[in-house]
CSV table of C-alpha atoms in Angstrom, one decimal:
chain,number,residue,atom,x,y,z
A,2,MET,CA,0.0,0.0,0.0
A,3,GLN,CA,1.3,3.4,-0.9
A,4,ASP,CA,2.2,5.7,2.0
A,5,VAL,CA,-0.3,8.4,0.8
A,6,PRO,CA,-3.7,9.5,2.1
A,7,GLN,CA,-6.7,7.6,0.8
A,8,ASP,CA,-10.4,8.4,0.3
A,9,ARG,CA,-13.1,6.1,1.6
A,10,ASN,CA,-16.7,7.1,1.0
A,11,GLY,CA,-15.8,10.7,0.9
A,12,VAL,CA,-13.7,10.5,4.1
A,13,ARG,CA,-10.0,11.2,3.7
A,14,LEU,CA,-7.9,8.5,5.6
A,15,SER,CA,-4.4,8.9,6.8
A,16,ALA,CA,-1.7,6.4,5.8
A,17,VAL,CA,-2.0,4.6,9.2
A,18,GLN,CA,-5.7,4.4,9.0
A,19,GLY,CA,-5.6,3.1,5.5
A,20,TYR,CA,-3.1,0.4,6.5
A,21,MET,CA,-5.2,-0.7,9.5
A,22,THR,CA,-8.4,-0.8,7.4
A,23,ASN,CA,-6.8,-3.0,4.8
A,24,PHE,CA,-5.1,-5.3,7.4
A,25,TYR,CA,-8.3,-6.0,9.4
A,26,ARG,CA,-10.4,-6.4,6.3
A,27,LYS,CA,-8.0,-9.1,5.0
A,28,TYR,CA,-7.7,-10.6,8.5
A,29,GLY,CA,-11.5,-10.8,8.9
A,30,SER,CA,-11.9,-12.4,5.5
A,31,TYR,CA,-9.3,-15.0,6.4
A,32,VAL,CA,-10.9,-15.9,9.7
A,33,ALA,CA,-14.3,-16.2,8.0
A,34,ARG,CA,-12.9,-18.6,5.4
A,35,HIS,CA,-10.9,-20.7,7.9
A,36,PRO,CA,-12.7,-20.7,11.2
A,37,ILE,CA,-11.6,-24.2,12.3
A,38,MET,CA,-8.0,-23.5,11.7
A,39,VAL,CA,-8.1,-20.2,13.6
A,40,LEU,CA,-9.8,-21.8,16.6
A,41,LEU,CA,-7.4,-24.7,16.7
A,42,SER,CA,-4.3,-22.4,16.4
A,43,SER,CA,-5.7,-20.1,19.1
A,44,LEU,CA,-6.3,-23.2,21.4
A,45,ALA,CA,-2.7,-24.4,20.6
A,46,VAL,CA,-1.2,-21.1,21.6
A,47,VAL,CA,-3.2,-21.0,24.9
A,48,LEU,CA,-2.1,-24.6,25.8
A,49,LEU,CA,1.5,-23.8,24.9
A,50,LEU,CA,1.4,-20.8,27.3
A,51,CYS,CA,-0.2,-23.0,30.0
A,52,LEU,CA,2.8,-25.3,30.1
A,53,GLY,CA,4.4,-22.9,32.6
A,54,LEU,CA,1.7,-24.0,35.1
A,55,ILE,CA,3.6,-27.3,35.4
A,56,ARG,CA,6.2,-25.5,37.6
A,57,PHE,CA,3.6,-23.3,39.2
A,58,LYS,CA,4.0,-23.1,43.0
A,59,VAL,CA,2.0,-21.0,45.5
A,60,GLU,CA,4.1,-19.2,48.0
A,61,THR,CA,2.4,-18.8,51.4
A,62,ARG,CA,5.3,-18.0,53.6
A,63,PRO,CA,5.1,-14.3,54.6
A,64,GLU,CA,8.8,-13.9,54.9
A,65,LYS,CA,9.2,-14.9,51.2
A,66,LEU,CA,6.2,-12.8,50.0
A,67,TRP,CA,7.1,-9.5,51.7
A,68,VAL,CA,10.9,-9.7,52.2
A,69,GLY,CA,13.4,-9.6,49.4
A,70,PRO,CA,15.8,-12.6,49.4
A,71,GLY,CA,18.9,-10.4,49.6
A,72,SER,CA,17.6,-7.9,52.1
A,73,LYS,CA,19.0,-7.3,55.5
A,74,ALA,CA,15.8,-8.6,57.2
A,75,ALA,CA,16.2,-11.9,55.2
A,76,GLN,CA,19.8,-12.2,56.2
A,77,GLU,CA,19.0,-11.6,59.9
A,78,LYS,CA,16.1,-14.2,59.7
A,79,GLN,CA,18.6,-16.7,58.2
A,80,PHE,CA,21.1,-16.0,61.0
A,81,PHE,CA,18.4,-16.4,63.6
A,82,ASP,CA,17.2,-19.8,62.2
A,83,SER,CA,20.8,-21.1,61.9
A,84,HIS,CA,22.0,-20.1,65.4
A,85,LEU,CA,18.8,-20.1,67.5
A,86,ALA,CA,15.8,-22.4,67.9
A,87,PRO,CA,13.1,-22.3,65.2
A,88,PHE,CA,10.1,-20.0,65.7
A,89,TYR,CA,7.6,-21.5,68.0
A,90,ARG,CA,4.2,-22.9,67.0
A,91,ILE,CA,1.1,-23.3,69.0
A,92,GLU,CA,-0.9,-26.5,69.6
A,93,GLN,CA,-4.4,-26.2,71.0
A,94,LEU,CA,-6.9,-28.6,72.7
A,95,ILE,CA,-10.4,-27.2,73.3
A,96,LEU,CA,-12.8,-28.7,75.9
A,97,ALA,CA,-16.5,-27.8,76.0
A,98,THR,CA,-19.5,-28.8,78.0
A,99,VAL,CA,-22.4,-30.7,76.4
A,100,PRO,CA,-25.7,-28.6,76.5
A,101,ASP,CA,-28.7,-30.1,78.2
A,102,HIS,CA,-31.3,-29.8,75.5
A,103,VAL,CA,-34.1,-31.0,77.8
A,104,ASN,CA,-33.7,-28.2,80.3
A,105,SER,CA,-32.1,-25.8,77.8
A,106,THR,CA,-29.0,-25.4,80.1
A,107,SER,CA,-25.3,-26.1,79.9
A,108,PRO,CA,-23.1,-27.3,82.8
A,109,ARG,CA,-20.5,-24.9,84.0
A,110,ILE,CA,-17.1,-25.4,82.5
A,111,VAL,CA,-15.3,-24.4,85.7
A,112,SER,CA,-16.1,-27.1,88.1
A,113,GLU,CA,-14.2,-29.4,90.3
A,114,ASP,CA,-14.8,-32.5,88.1
A,115,ASN,CA,-13.7,-30.6,84.9
A,116,ILE,CA,-10.5,-29.2,86.5
A,117,ARG,CA,-9.5,-32.7,87.9
A,118,PHE,CA,-10.3,-34.1,84.4
A,119,LEU,CA,-8.0,-31.5,82.9
A,120,PHE,CA,-5.2,-32.5,85.3
A,121,GLU,CA,-5.6,-36.1,84.1
A,122,ILE,CA,-5.3,-34.9,80.5
A,123,GLN,CA,-2.2,-32.9,81.4
A,124,LYS,CA,-0.6,-35.9,83.0
A,125,LYS,CA,-1.2,-38.0,79.9
A,126,VAL,CA,0.3,-35.3,77.7
A,127,ASP,CA,3.4,-35.0,79.9
A,128,ALA,CA,3.8,-38.8,79.6
A,129,ILE,CA,3.9,-38.8,75.8
A,130,ARG,CA,7.4,-39.8,74.5
A,131,ALA,CA,8.6,-39.8,70.9
A,132,ASN,CA,11.7,-41.0,69.2
A,133,TYR,CA,13.7,-38.2,67.6
A,134,SER,CA,17.0,-39.1,66.0
A,135,GLY,CA,17.4,-41.9,68.5
A,136,LEU,CA,16.5,-39.9,71.5
A,137,MET,CA,13.3,-40.1,73.5
A,138,VAL,CA,11.8,-36.6,73.9
A,139,SER,CA,8.8,-35.3,75.7
A,140,LEU,CA,6.8,-32.1,75.8
A,141,LYS,CA,9.2,-30.5,78.3
A,142,ASP,CA,12.1,-31.1,75.9
A,143,ILE,CA,10.5,-29.1,73.1
A,144,CYS,CA,8.1,-26.6,74.7
A,145,MET,CA,8.8,-22.9,75.0
A,146,LYS,CA,10.4,-22.0,78.4
A,147,PRO,CA,10.6,-18.3,79.0
A,148,LEU,CA,12.7,-18.8,82.1
A,149,ASP,CA,14.3,-22.1,81.0
A,150,LYS,CA,12.4,-24.2,83.5
A,151,ASP,CA,8.6,-24.4,83.1
A,152,CYS,CA,6.6,-24.7,79.8
A,153,ALA,CA,4.6,-21.7,78.7
A,154,THR,CA,1.4,-23.7,78.6
A,155,GLN,CA,-1.7,-21.5,78.4
A,156,SER,CA,-4.1,-23.4,80.6
A,157,VAL,CA,-6.4,-22.7,83.5
A,158,LEU,CA,-4.3,-25.2,85.4
A,159,GLN,CA,-1.6,-22.5,85.5
A,160,TYR,CA,-3.5,-20.9,88.4
A,161,PHE,CA,-2.5,-24.0,90.4
A,162,LYS,CA,1.1,-23.9,89.0
A,163,MET,CA,0.3,-27.0,86.9
A,164,ASP,CA,0.4,-29.1,90.1
A,165,PRO,CA,-2.7,-31.2,91.0
A,166,LYS,CA,-1.6,-31.1,94.6
A,167,ASN,CA,-2.2,-27.4,94.7
A,168,PHE,CA,-5.8,-27.8,93.7
A,169,ASP,CA,-6.9,-28.6,97.2
A,170,ASP,CA,-4.2,-26.6,98.9
A,171,TYR,CA,-5.2,-23.4,97.1
A,172,GLY,CA,-8.9,-23.8,97.7
A,173,GLY,CA,-10.1,-25.6,94.5
A,174,VAL,CA,-12.6,-23.7,92.3
A,175,ASP,CA,-12.9,-20.8,94.7
A,176,HIS,CA,-9.2,-20.1,94.0
A,177,LEU,CA,-10.0,-19.9,90.3
A,178,ASN,CA,-12.8,-17.5,90.8
A,179,TYR,CA,-10.4,-15.3,92.9
A,180,CYS,CA,-7.7,-15.5,90.2
A,181,PHE,CA,-10.1,-14.6,87.4
A,182,GLU,CA,-10.4,-11.2,89.1
A,183,HIS,CA,-6.8,-10.8,90.4
A,184,TYR,CA,-4.7,-12.7,87.8
A,185,SER,CA,-2.3,-9.8,87.3
A,186,SER,CA,-1.9,-8.8,91.0
A,187,ALA,CA,-2.0,-11.9,93.2
A,188,ASP,CA,1.3,-13.7,93.4
A,189,GLN,CA,-0.5,-17.0,94.0
A,190,CYS,CA,-2.3,-16.6,90.7
A,191,MET,CA,0.8,-16.3,88.7
A,192,SER,CA,1.6,-19.1,86.2
A,193,ALA,CA,4.3,-21.6,86.7
A,194,PHE,CA,6.5,-19.7,84.2
A,195,LYS,CA,6.1,-16.6,86.3
A,196,ALA,CA,3.7,-14.6,84.1
A,197,PRO,CA,0.1,-13.5,84.6
A,198,LEU,CA,-2.5,-15.5,82.7
A,199,ASP,CA,-5.5,-13.6,81.4
A,200,PRO,CA,-8.6,-15.8,81.8
A,201,SER,CA,-9.9,-14.7,78.5
A,202,THR,CA,-7.0,-16.6,76.8
A,203,VAL,CA,-7.9,-19.9,78.4
A,204,LEU,CA,-11.7,-19.6,78.7
A,205,GLY,CA,-14.3,-18.7,76.1
A,206,GLY,CA,-18.0,-18.7,75.4
A,207,PHE,CA,-18.8,-16.9,78.6
A,208,SER,CA,-21.1,-13.9,79.1
A,209,GLY,CA,-19.3,-10.6,79.9
A,210,ASN,CA,-16.7,-11.3,82.7
A,211,ASP,CA,-18.4,-14.4,84.1
A,212,TYR,CA,-15.5,-16.6,83.4
A,213,SER,CA,-16.8,-19.4,85.6
A,214,GLY,CA,-20.0,-19.7,83.6
A,215,THR,CA,-20.7,-22.0,80.7
A,216,GLY,CA,-18.3,-22.0,77.8
A,217,ILE,CA,-15.2,-23.7,76.6
A,218,CYS,CA,-11.8,-24.3,78.1
A,219,VAL,CA,-8.8,-23.9,75.9
A,220,TYR,CA,-5.5,-25.7,76.5
A,221,CYS,CA,-2.7,-24.2,74.5
A,222,ASN,CA,0.9,-25.4,74.4
A,223,ILE,CA,3.5,-23.2,72.8
A,224,SER,CA,6.1,-25.5,71.3
A,225,GLY,CA,9.6,-24.3,70.7
A,226,LYS,CA,10.8,-26.8,68.1
């Protein structure tokens, strides 16, 4: 096509407009005469481009998504992982009461039977042993220990220092009700790892601040490895 203006139906077209008009007219005529070939070739191109999905991998680690591989933060994270223990993970066990559908009521989660039952569960958890590289390890070997002695277990049993003998010595359920209100001020309500334990982190499903009412009891263990 000559690089000169053209006239179409009395409208003067530029060289670019004339070129595009001729190109798309010929392209449309070709597609109309060979529809199957055009559809198959288009499908082949799409499938060829999709071959990259074979190596497609979803990255869900936030340190890889938001931190550059050569940044200072990434280097410090690598130094931390190679010289210190891996970042802790949390394991949870949730206990709940069974509602009484006949009377439309639910038993109280904070009761003497439930607390003693929770002590039995804790005893079984502490007795678990696993073989790791030829060594038998327990929860105390892998749990997070802020003061390098007691595990940072988030449990209502911490109000008794995780010791079943203290249940009767401290006053049983009455001691719990006291600690629910004075967990940050009373020394006897401190956890075994010497930190205050907010009752809202170990109890749920209650109304307002009535922690001793119906609801659920959450047992959380913060593992260090």
